[in-house]
Every structure is written in C-alpha cells, then in structure tokens.
PDB file of C-alpha atoms in Angstrom:
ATOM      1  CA  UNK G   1     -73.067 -15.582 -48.361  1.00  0.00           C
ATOM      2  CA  UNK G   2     -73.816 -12.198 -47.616  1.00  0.00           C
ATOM      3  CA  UNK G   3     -71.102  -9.853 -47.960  1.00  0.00           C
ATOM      4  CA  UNK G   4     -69.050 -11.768 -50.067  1.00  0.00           C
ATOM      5  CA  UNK G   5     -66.619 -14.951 -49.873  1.00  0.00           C
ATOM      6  CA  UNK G   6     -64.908 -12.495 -47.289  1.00  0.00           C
ATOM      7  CA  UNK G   7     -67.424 -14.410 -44.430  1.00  0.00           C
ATOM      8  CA  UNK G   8     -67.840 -17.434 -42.933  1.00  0.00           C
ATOM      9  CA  UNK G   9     -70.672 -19.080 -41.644  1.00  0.00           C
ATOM     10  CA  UNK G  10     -70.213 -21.171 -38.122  1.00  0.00           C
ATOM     11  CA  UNK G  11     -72.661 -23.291 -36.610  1.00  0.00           C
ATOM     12  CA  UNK G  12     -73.448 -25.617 -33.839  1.00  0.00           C
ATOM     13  CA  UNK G  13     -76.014 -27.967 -32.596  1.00  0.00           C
ATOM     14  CA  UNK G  14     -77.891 -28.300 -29.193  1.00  0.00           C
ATOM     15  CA  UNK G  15     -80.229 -30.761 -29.291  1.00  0.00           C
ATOM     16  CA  UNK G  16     -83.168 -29.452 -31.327  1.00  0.00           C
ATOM     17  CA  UNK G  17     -81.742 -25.897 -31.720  1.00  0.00           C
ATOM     18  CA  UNK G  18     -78.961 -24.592 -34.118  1.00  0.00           C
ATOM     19  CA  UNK G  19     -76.814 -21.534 -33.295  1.00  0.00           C
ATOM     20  CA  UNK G  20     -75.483 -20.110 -36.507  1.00  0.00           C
ATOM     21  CA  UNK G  21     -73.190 -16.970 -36.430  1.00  0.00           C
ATOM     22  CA  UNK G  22     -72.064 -14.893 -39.633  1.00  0.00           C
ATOM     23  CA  UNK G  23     -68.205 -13.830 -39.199  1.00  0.00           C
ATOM     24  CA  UNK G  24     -65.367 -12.282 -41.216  1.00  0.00           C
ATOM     25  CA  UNK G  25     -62.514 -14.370 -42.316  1.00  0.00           C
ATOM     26  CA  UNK G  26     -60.563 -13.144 -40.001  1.00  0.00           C
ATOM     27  CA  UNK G  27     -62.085 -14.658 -36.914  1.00  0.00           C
ATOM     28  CA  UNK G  28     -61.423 -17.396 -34.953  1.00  0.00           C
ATOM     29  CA  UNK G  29     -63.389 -20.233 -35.329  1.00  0.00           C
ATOM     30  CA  UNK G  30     -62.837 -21.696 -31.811  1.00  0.00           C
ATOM     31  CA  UNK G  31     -63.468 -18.632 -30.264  1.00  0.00           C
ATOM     32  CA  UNK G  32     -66.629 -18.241 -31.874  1.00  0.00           C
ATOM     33  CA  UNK G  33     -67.362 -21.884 -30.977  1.00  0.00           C
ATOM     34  CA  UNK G  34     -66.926 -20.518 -27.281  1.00  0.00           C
ATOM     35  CA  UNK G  35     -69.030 -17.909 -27.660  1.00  0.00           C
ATOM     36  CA  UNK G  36     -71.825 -19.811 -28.856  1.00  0.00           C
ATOM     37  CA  UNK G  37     -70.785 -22.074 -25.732  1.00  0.00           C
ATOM     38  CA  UNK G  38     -71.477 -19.159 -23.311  1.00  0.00           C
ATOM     39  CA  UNK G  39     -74.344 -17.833 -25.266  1.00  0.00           C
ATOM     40  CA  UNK G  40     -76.470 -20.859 -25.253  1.00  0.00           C
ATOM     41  CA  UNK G  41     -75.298 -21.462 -21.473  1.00  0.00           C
ATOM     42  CA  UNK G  42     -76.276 -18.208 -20.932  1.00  0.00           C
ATOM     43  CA  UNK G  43     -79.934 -18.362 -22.420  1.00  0.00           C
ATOM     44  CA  UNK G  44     -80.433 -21.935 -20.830  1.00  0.00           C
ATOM     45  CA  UNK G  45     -79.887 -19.901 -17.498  1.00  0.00           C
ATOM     46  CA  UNK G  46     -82.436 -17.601 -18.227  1.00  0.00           C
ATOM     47  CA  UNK G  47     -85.334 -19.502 -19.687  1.00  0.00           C
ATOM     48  CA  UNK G  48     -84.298 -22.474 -17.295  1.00  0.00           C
ATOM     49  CA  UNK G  49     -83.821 -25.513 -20.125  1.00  0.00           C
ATOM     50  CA  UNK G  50     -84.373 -23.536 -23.435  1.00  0.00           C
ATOM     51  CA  UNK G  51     -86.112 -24.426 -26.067  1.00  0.00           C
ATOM     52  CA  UNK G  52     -87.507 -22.760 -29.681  1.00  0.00           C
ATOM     53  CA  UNK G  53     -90.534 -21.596 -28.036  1.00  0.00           C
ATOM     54  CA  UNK G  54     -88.105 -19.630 -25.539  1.00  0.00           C
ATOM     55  CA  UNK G  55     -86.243 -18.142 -28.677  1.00  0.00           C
ATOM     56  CA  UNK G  56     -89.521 -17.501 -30.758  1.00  0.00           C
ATOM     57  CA  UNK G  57     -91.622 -16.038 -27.680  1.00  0.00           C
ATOM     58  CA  UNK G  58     -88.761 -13.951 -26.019  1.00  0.00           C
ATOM     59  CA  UNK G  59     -86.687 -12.643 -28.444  1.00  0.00           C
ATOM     60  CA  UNK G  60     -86.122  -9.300 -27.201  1.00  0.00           C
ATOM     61  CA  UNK G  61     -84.698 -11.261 -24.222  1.00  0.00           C
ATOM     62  CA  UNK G  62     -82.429 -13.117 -26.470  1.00  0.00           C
ATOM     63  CA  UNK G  63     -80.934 -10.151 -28.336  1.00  0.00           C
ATOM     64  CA  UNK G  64     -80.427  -8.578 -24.810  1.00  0.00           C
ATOM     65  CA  UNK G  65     -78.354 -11.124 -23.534  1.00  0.00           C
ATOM     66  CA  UNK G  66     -76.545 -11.311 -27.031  1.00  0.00           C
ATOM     67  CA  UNK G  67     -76.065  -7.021 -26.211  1.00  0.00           C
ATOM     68  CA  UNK G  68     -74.534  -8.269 -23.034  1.00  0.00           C
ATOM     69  CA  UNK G  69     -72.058 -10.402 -25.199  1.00  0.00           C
ATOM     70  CA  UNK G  70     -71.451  -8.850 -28.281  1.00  0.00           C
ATOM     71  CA  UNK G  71     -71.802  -5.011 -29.199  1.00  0.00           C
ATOM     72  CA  UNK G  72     -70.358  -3.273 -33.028  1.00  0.00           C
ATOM     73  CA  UNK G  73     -68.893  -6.577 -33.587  1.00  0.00           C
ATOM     74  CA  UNK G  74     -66.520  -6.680 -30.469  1.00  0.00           C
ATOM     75  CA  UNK G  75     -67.048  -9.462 -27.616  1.00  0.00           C
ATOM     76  CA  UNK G  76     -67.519  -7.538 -24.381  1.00  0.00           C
ATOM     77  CA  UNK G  77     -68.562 -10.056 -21.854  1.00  0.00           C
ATOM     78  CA  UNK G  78     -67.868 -13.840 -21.766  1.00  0.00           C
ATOM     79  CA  UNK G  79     -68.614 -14.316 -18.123  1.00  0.00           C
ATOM     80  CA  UNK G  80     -71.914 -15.997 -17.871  1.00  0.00           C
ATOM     81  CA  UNK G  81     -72.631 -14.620 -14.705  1.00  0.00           C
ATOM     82  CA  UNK G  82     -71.749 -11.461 -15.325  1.00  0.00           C
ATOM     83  CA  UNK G  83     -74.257 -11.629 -17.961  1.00  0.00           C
ATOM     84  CA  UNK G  84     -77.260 -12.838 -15.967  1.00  0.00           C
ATOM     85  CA  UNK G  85     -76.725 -10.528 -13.030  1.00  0.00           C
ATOM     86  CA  UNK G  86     -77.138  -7.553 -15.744  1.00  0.00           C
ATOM     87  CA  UNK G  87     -80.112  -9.284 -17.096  1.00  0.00           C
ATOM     88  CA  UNK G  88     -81.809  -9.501 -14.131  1.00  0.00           C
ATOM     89  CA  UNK G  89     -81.081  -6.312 -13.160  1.00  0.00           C
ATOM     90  CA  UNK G  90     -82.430  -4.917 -16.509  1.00  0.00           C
ATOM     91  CA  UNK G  91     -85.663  -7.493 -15.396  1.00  0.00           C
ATOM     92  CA  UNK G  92     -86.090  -5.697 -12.097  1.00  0.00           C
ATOM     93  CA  UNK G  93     -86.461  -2.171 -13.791  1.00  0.00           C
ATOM     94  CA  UNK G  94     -88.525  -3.369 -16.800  1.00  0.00           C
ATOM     95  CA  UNK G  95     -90.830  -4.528 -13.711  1.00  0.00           C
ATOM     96  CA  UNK G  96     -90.472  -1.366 -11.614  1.00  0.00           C
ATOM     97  CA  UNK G  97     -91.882   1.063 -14.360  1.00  0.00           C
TER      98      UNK G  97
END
C-alpha cells in the first residue's frame, strides 16, 4: 500500500461501480463505509442514476462534491443536501460567467 502497512484500503460495491478509499489505521471503518454511503448518494443526485461514464466524463464534478465532503483529511459535510444545494450553487456561477 502506499504509505506503508500504517493504511488501509476500504471498498464497496454499487452495482457496476467500486468506491475505494485509502485511510490511516486509525479510522473507522464504518464511518468510512458511511461516507462512501453519502458520497455515492450524493453523486447519484447529481448525475441522476450514475454511472462510469458520469465519473469518467465529469470528474471535476466528482472531486467537487468530494471538496464538499472531505477537505485536509477531515469530514466536513455529511448532509447530502447540504452538499447538493452548494453544488448547485457553484453550477449557477460556473454558468453566470
């Protein structure tokens, strides 16, 4: 792994797609389980049934809402939401320029 045997690797499965996320030891797996939860929630929100072409055509989309989630290693929003009223917002001004 990289880093070390200090991380662990946790995964999990939505139909065709496969979230894995690279953590210290020291995290929870569970809680990272429920983060993936809300992240792949999140993204089916957005792209409205997601699929790989969503992830491979619209991946600055998908590290924003992962911004939204997650910044310097710290979970800031788990509120799904939340987290699609500040993407569309962020939408609305992309368009407006």
């Amino acid at each position: 792994l990289i880093g070390g045997s200090d991380n662990k690797l946790i995964y999990r499965h939505y139909a065709t797609l496969y979230f894995v996320f690279c953590v210290d030891s020291s995290e929870s797996e569970l809680g990272i389980l429920d983060l993936i939860q809300v992240f792949v929630e999140t993204l089916d929100k957005c792209f409205e049934n997601v699929c790989e072409l969503d992830l491979i055509f619209h991946v600055d989309k998908v590290h924003n809402i992962l911004a939204e989630m997650v910044m310097g290693g710290m979970v800031l929003e788990t509120n799904m939401n939340e987290i699609v009223t500040q993407i569309d917002a962020q939408n609305k001004l992309e368009k407006s320029e």
